[in-house]
């Protein structure tokens, strides 16, 4: 690839920043329920199982079920308009969630929020792959996914500072209104030309793939590209603890003795700094790792997982006043930040360009439905079960178990990294 192909115009960086802002809103709204756990659970009289269903299964089933369809849709329709529609939908439902009076009145909008949010990332990643060359896609993906730690951190800060001042319900109303305003702004942004369609137009009339053709190509890629399937499997395993960590705010208060607003503030700031640094390190570091070693970005994640494993385990066992506790909080957010750029750029590089949005949607589907879904929902059930059995520190033991299980991602990342170059070379030969 020559220097001209590697050059990225400033307007594309500006567009990346706007998409990242929308992703921040995406994760603020998604995480808001977890950040306000110590306010909403007692206010609505929820059990841990019910809370797990609201933050896990009820949201994720709809998010996952619609995700693959929305990803395929993004490969066929105007993507900026599609994002605007999704943002408007989930923002309106976030505002509606503030009026909930019990489990079911919160469950109904929570389910449909998943439909709106399922549009965002597959469509955004498809847009970015048409604006950034492969050599800079790790950076672009990592920057976009700074929306995760910033969104999670911001939601905790909202819970810690704004929640006590105006109440959790008014926070939901406010954020819903901000999202609707951003959806209106998105309507003024033009669609990005699709690279593979532009290239095809040089020799023949470019034709958009049908939904059936897209799914057929995706199935072929999953069957014939071990690096792709191993990367996806590693991501699922990593997400077991990310799902269970939804109960962290309850754990901090009930088993580590923190005050609910105070711990939301502290973890919000730590998460913001750690997550942003992790995203930058993961995006830029994995690009450099790939260029210098020739091994795939999943190998970079293998080393991240191995190096930080002791900190993740120690964090669950020490007291809240220990320095290792706060190192563990920071490392957890930093490691989460490192994850997104390398994995999402990898899965896009291992499939044909015309199904990139679909493979991202499929990846998000299995990450959420299997990884987060199991972690959140099963985590709540196990905590209630241990409480019923009279086990001391049920949150601690449940979260520790999921932390250890998630380390199974390491060998999957290792073999995905080893196979990356050969599988990508074969893909390019098949596409030639």
XYZ file of C-alpha atoms in Angstrom:
432
model
C 0.000 0.000 0.000
C 1.507 3.377 -1.051
C 1.618 6.645 0.875
C -1.393 8.060 -0.973
C -3.532 5.100 0.046
C -2.355 5.476 3.664
C -3.224 9.181 3.838
C -6.409 10.028 5.754
C -8.159 13.362 5.251
C -8.873 15.564 8.263
C -12.625 15.366 7.609
C -12.469 11.622 8.172
C -10.888 12.185 11.594
C -13.644 14.687 12.388
C -16.233 12.109 11.370
C -14.505 9.529 13.579
C -14.773 11.935 16.526
C -18.500 12.448 15.935
C -19.153 8.698 15.696
C -17.179 8.272 18.923
C -19.421 10.876 20.603
C -22.474 8.886 19.504
C -20.865 5.725 20.863
C -20.313 7.519 24.177
C -24.060 8.206 24.298
C -24.680 4.581 23.339
C -22.748 3.275 26.334
C -23.899 5.964 28.766
C -27.502 4.956 28.091
C -26.699 1.244 28.138
C -24.677 1.404 31.360
C -26.973 3.838 33.177
C -29.011 1.066 34.765
C -25.875 -0.603 36.140
C -24.379 2.668 37.356
C -27.583 3.509 39.238
C -27.890 -0.051 40.610
C -27.665 1.086 44.230
C -30.447 3.618 43.600
C -32.792 1.667 41.294
C -32.644 -1.801 42.920
C -33.956 -0.646 46.333
C -36.318 1.945 44.804
C -38.069 -0.636 42.607
C -37.578 -3.567 45.003
C -35.622 -5.709 42.519
C -33.836 -8.991 43.272
C -30.361 -9.724 41.874
C -31.953 -12.121 39.387
C -34.392 -9.447 38.183
C -31.584 -6.897 37.938
C -29.543 -9.416 35.951
C -32.461 -9.970 33.578
C -32.934 -6.228 33.030
C -29.266 -5.528 32.352
C -28.659 -8.879 30.678
C -31.106 -11.221 29.010
C -34.033 -8.850 28.361
C -31.789 -6.242 26.754
C -29.424 -8.636 25.022
C -32.008 -10.908 23.382
C -33.472 -7.996 21.435
C -30.070 -6.365 20.884
C -28.615 -9.605 19.538
C -31.652 -10.731 17.553
C -31.813 -7.438 15.676
C -28.048 -6.935 15.445
C -27.395 -9.349 12.589
C -30.330 -7.990 10.601
C -29.217 -4.404 11.208
C -25.655 -5.268 10.171
C -26.876 -6.753 6.900
C -29.157 -3.740 6.453
C -26.140 -1.456 6.894
C -24.482 -3.255 3.984
C -27.460 -2.314 1.783
C -28.918 1.092 2.812
C -27.878 4.667 3.687
C -25.819 4.180 6.843
C -25.927 7.692 8.317
C -29.738 7.733 8.169
C -29.791 4.277 9.749
C -27.665 5.469 12.692
C -29.905 8.530 13.149
C -32.982 6.291 13.346
C -31.372 3.960 15.891
C -30.139 6.839 18.059
C -33.581 8.461 18.089
C -35.227 5.168 19.070
C -32.954 4.256 21.970
C -32.860 7.845 23.287
C -36.658 8.097 23.403
C -36.839 4.765 25.230
C -34.113 5.806 27.687
C -36.283 8.781 28.636
C -39.296 6.472 28.961
C -37.313 4.199 31.322
C -37.209 7.050 33.814
C -40.961 6.664 34.351
C -40.702 2.981 35.404
C -42.537 1.954 38.567
C -41.489 -1.682 38.774
C -39.770 -4.621 37.101
C -42.057 -4.993 34.082
C -42.453 -1.278 33.351
C -38.654 -1.049 33.197
C -38.306 -4.299 31.237
C -40.512 -3.163 28.325
C -38.454 -0.119 27.218
C -35.236 -1.935 28.121
C -36.000 -4.624 25.549
C -36.682 -2.110 22.778
C -33.619 0.002 23.625
C -31.626 -3.003 22.439
C -33.231 -2.732 18.995
C -32.088 0.882 18.589
C -28.582 0.315 19.956
C -28.039 -2.744 17.730
C -27.767 -0.361 14.763
C -24.879 1.760 16.027
C -21.640 -0.233 15.989
C -22.030 -2.480 12.901
C -22.984 0.571 10.860
C -20.260 2.782 12.344
C -17.542 0.165 11.783
C -18.680 -0.249 8.179
C -18.426 3.523 7.671
C -14.956 3.667 9.233
C -13.652 0.811 7.073
C -14.563 2.928 4.025
C -12.776 6.034 5.379
C -9.602 4.499 6.857
C -7.039 2.147 5.235
C -6.363 -1.263 6.795
C -3.070 -0.003 8.283
C -4.977 2.581 10.369
C -8.135 0.604 11.060
C -6.846 -0.584 14.441
C -6.394 3.041 15.516
C -9.801 4.069 14.125
C -11.538 1.130 15.820
C -9.735 1.783 19.098
C -10.577 5.490 19.005
C -14.232 4.766 18.232
C -14.339 2.289 21.096
C -13.082 4.923 23.509
C -16.829 5.477 23.627
C -17.024 2.402 25.869
C -14.836 3.556 28.797
C -15.876 7.189 28.389
C -19.535 6.160 28.298
C -19.197 3.770 31.239
C -17.156 6.302 33.209
C -19.557 9.123 32.388
C -22.560 7.066 33.468
C -20.871 6.371 36.817
C -20.077 10.068 37.256
C -23.689 10.939 36.441
C -24.826 8.427 39.074
C -22.324 9.739 41.610
C -22.753 13.487 41.121
C -26.004 14.211 39.281
C -28.050 11.320 40.691
C -28.093 12.541 44.315
C -28.912 16.075 43.106
C -31.816 15.474 40.696
C -32.661 11.766 41.120
C -32.104 8.807 38.826
C -35.356 9.331 36.927
C -34.494 12.889 35.848
C -31.075 11.676 34.702
C -32.794 9.235 32.331
C -35.053 12.017 31.006
C -32.094 14.352 30.457
C -29.947 11.834 28.590
C -32.849 10.798 26.394
C -33.306 14.416 25.315
C -29.610 14.861 24.509
C -29.676 11.732 22.361
C -32.665 12.955 20.360
C -30.823 16.215 19.601
C -27.767 14.291 18.354
C -30.001 12.098 16.176
C -31.231 15.244 14.452
C -27.638 16.361 13.815
C -26.787 12.974 12.274
C -29.395 13.521 9.553
C -27.248 16.304 8.052
C -24.230 14.020 7.440
C -23.908 12.501 3.967
C -23.395 8.808 3.300
C -19.788 7.601 2.796
C -18.995 6.029 -0.622
C -18.430 2.284 -0.288
C -14.927 1.329 -1.405
C -15.748 -2.105 -2.774
C -18.662 -0.725 -4.808
C -16.491 2.083 -6.182
C -13.829 -0.424 -7.230
C -16.391 -2.695 -8.841
C -17.813 0.201 -10.818
C -14.553 0.530 -12.729
C -15.160 -2.741 -14.539
C -18.866 -3.419 -14.195
C -22.033 -2.014 -12.749
C -21.791 -2.426 -9.001
C -24.572 -4.438 -7.423
C -25.473 -4.450 -3.762
C -25.500 -7.938 -2.239
C -28.777 -9.417 -1.112
C -29.395 -10.362 2.520
C -29.179 -14.043 1.577
C -25.868 -13.566 -0.233
C -24.423 -11.683 2.734
C -25.342 -14.466 5.179
C -23.970 -17.104 2.805
C -20.632 -15.279 2.565
C -20.526 -14.873 6.350
C -21.135 -18.598 6.861
C -18.357 -19.454 4.415
C -15.916 -17.138 6.222
C -16.723 -18.643 9.630
C -16.208 -22.185 8.312
C -12.982 -21.510 6.458
C -11.116 -18.938 8.554
C -9.899 -20.369 11.895
C -8.341 -17.034 12.931
C -11.773 -15.400 12.625
C -13.604 -18.042 14.671
C -10.855 -18.137 17.323
C -10.924 -14.335 17.671
C -14.692 -14.411 18.081
C -14.462 -17.245 20.638
C -11.823 -15.316 22.588
C -14.038 -12.246 22.666
C -16.979 -14.277 23.975
C -14.858 -15.729 26.782
C -13.517 -12.290 27.732
C -17.081 -11.010 27.982
C -18.095 -13.487 30.697
C -16.474 -11.306 33.366
C -17.542 -8.078 31.648
C -21.120 -9.270 32.030
C -20.779 -10.330 35.651
C -19.075 -6.996 36.421
C -22.499 -5.362 36.032
C -22.871 -6.263 39.722
C -19.679 -4.396 40.702
C -21.505 -1.337 42.074
C -23.629 -3.568 44.320
C -20.479 -5.494 45.357
C -18.641 -2.292 46.281
C -21.446 -1.164 48.596
C -22.605 -4.460 50.099
C -19.284 -6.302 50.534
C -16.570 -3.631 50.424
C -18.352 -1.009 52.533
C -18.346 1.983 50.182
C -21.053 4.664 50.098
C -23.054 4.368 46.858
C -22.575 7.885 45.439
C -18.937 8.055 46.506
C -17.893 4.762 44.892
C -19.715 5.680 41.673
C -17.710 8.922 41.551
C -14.359 7.259 42.273
C -14.788 4.350 39.874
C -16.127 6.762 37.266
C -12.916 8.805 37.282
C -10.647 5.750 37.420
C -12.637 4.090 34.651
C -12.503 7.181 32.475
C -8.715 7.498 32.702
C -7.935 3.774 32.604
C -10.353 3.027 29.793
C -9.221 5.862 27.520
C -5.549 4.967 28.026
C -6.401 1.330 27.335
C -8.192 2.191 24.111
C -5.271 4.267 22.855
C -2.774 1.597 23.881
C -4.867 -1.199 22.372
C -5.485 0.561 19.066
C -2.027 2.031 18.461
C -0.158 -0.769 20.225
C -1.851 -3.566 18.282
C -1.204 -1.769 14.964
C 2.485 -1.463 15.864
C 2.609 -5.044 17.177
C 1.173 -6.328 13.881
C 3.615 -4.264 11.802
C 6.701 -5.315 13.799
C 5.978 -8.995 14.483
C 3.757 -10.063 11.592
C 1.549 -11.821 14.133
C -2.128 -10.936 14.297
C -3.582 -8.452 16.756
C -5.169 -11.298 18.806
C -1.622 -12.274 19.850
C -1.317 -8.778 21.310
C -4.465 -9.507 23.365
C -2.985 -12.838 24.487
C -0.141 -10.980 26.197
C -2.497 -8.366 27.643
C -4.636 -11.149 29.165
C -1.657 -13.031 30.628
C 0.106 -9.978 32.095
C -2.999 -8.559 33.791
C -4.491 -11.848 35.057
C -2.894 -11.690 38.564
C -4.229 -8.165 39.120
C -7.777 -9.192 38.169
C -7.753 -12.094 40.636
C -6.136 -10.165 43.511
C -8.630 -7.317 43.048
C -11.533 -9.603 43.961
C -9.885 -10.844 47.165
C -8.407 -7.766 48.863
C -10.163 -5.183 51.037
C -11.437 -1.915 49.595
C -8.770 0.144 51.392
C -5.907 -1.818 49.807
C -3.797 -0.217 47.068
C -4.207 -3.473 45.107
C -7.953 -2.911 45.039
C -7.576 0.389 43.193
C -4.847 -1.002 40.951
C -7.336 -3.750 40.082
C -10.065 -1.215 39.269
C -7.679 0.674 36.977
C -6.346 -2.474 35.297
C -9.869 -3.755 34.682
C -10.866 -0.610 32.789
C -7.495 -0.441 31.005
C -7.788 -4.053 29.839
C -11.359 -3.473 28.662
C -10.110 -0.511 26.635
C -7.365 -2.608 25.036
C -9.871 -5.182 23.782
C -12.006 -3.399 21.210
C -9.612 -1.952 18.638
C -7.643 -5.186 18.050
C -10.627 -7.533 17.877
C -12.992 -5.448 15.761
C -10.281 -4.551 13.254
C -9.259 -8.230 13.078
C -12.724 -9.574 12.296
C -13.147 -6.944 9.557
C -9.794 -7.770 7.965
C -10.616 -11.487 7.778
C -13.809 -11.182 5.693
C -14.660 -9.713 2.256
C -15.406 -5.951 2.304
C -19.048 -6.378 1.280
C -19.968 -8.152 4.550
C -17.942 -6.138 7.074
C -20.971 -4.594 8.772
C -22.595 -8.028 8.916
C -19.599 -9.749 10.512
C -19.335 -6.939 13.085
C -23.043 -7.400 13.823
C -22.568 -11.167 14.145
C -19.593 -10.629 16.441
C -21.582 -8.238 18.622
C -24.462 -10.733 18.630
C -22.391 -13.591 20.058
C -20.394 -11.301 22.384
C -23.587 -10.018 23.926
C -25.901 -13.006 23.754
C -23.379 -15.608 24.916
C -20.686 -13.570 26.688
C -22.553 -10.740 28.400
C -25.849 -12.636 28.513
C -24.356 -15.551 30.427
C -22.215 -13.304 32.627
C -24.989 -10.938 33.678
C -27.967 -13.276 33.885
C -26.186 -16.271 35.380
C -24.253 -13.944 37.684
C -27.492 -12.632 39.218
C -28.912 -16.140 39.600
C -25.729 -17.434 41.266
C -25.561 -14.480 43.678
C -29.184 -15.043 44.768
C -28.517 -18.790 45.075
C -25.450 -18.256 47.272
C -27.390 -15.764 49.390
C -30.140 -18.330 49.843
C -27.569 -20.903 50.955
C -26.145 -18.479 53.506
C -22.728 -18.255 51.832
C -20.652 -15.311 53.031
C -19.606 -12.754 50.377
C -21.740 -14.127 47.495
C -20.832 -11.218 45.206
C -17.098 -11.762 45.757
C -17.120 -15.484 44.983
C -19.363 -15.101 41.952
C -17.257 -12.326 40.440
C -14.022 -14.201 41.192
C -15.341 -17.318 39.438
C -16.240 -15.363 36.302
C -12.833 -13.636 36.368
C -11.071 -17.014 36.294
C -13.362 -18.392 33.567
C -12.625 -15.380 31.353
C -8.905 -16.237 31.356
C -9.786 -19.070 28.975
C -9.640 -16.403 26.250
C -5.819 -16.421 26.348
C -5.171 -19.639 24.347
C -7.884 -18.676 21.858
C -6.203 -15.317 21.198
C -2.825 -17.064 20.934
C -3.870 -19.428 18.151
C -5.864 -16.720 16.376
C -2.733 -14.564 16.289
C -0.607 -17.425 14.959
C -3.060 -18.117 12.125
C -3.879 -14.504 11.232
C -1.388 -13.933 8.397
C -1.986 -17.251 6.629
C -5.774 -16.892 6.834
C -5.689 -13.283 5.615
C -3.385 -14.226 2.727
C -5.797 -16.949 1.670
C -8.709 -14.480 1.829
C -6.866 -12.042 -0.448
C -6.024 -14.838 -2.895
C -9.672 -15.913 -3.022
C -10.816 -12.324 -3.571
C -8.307 -11.746 -6.401
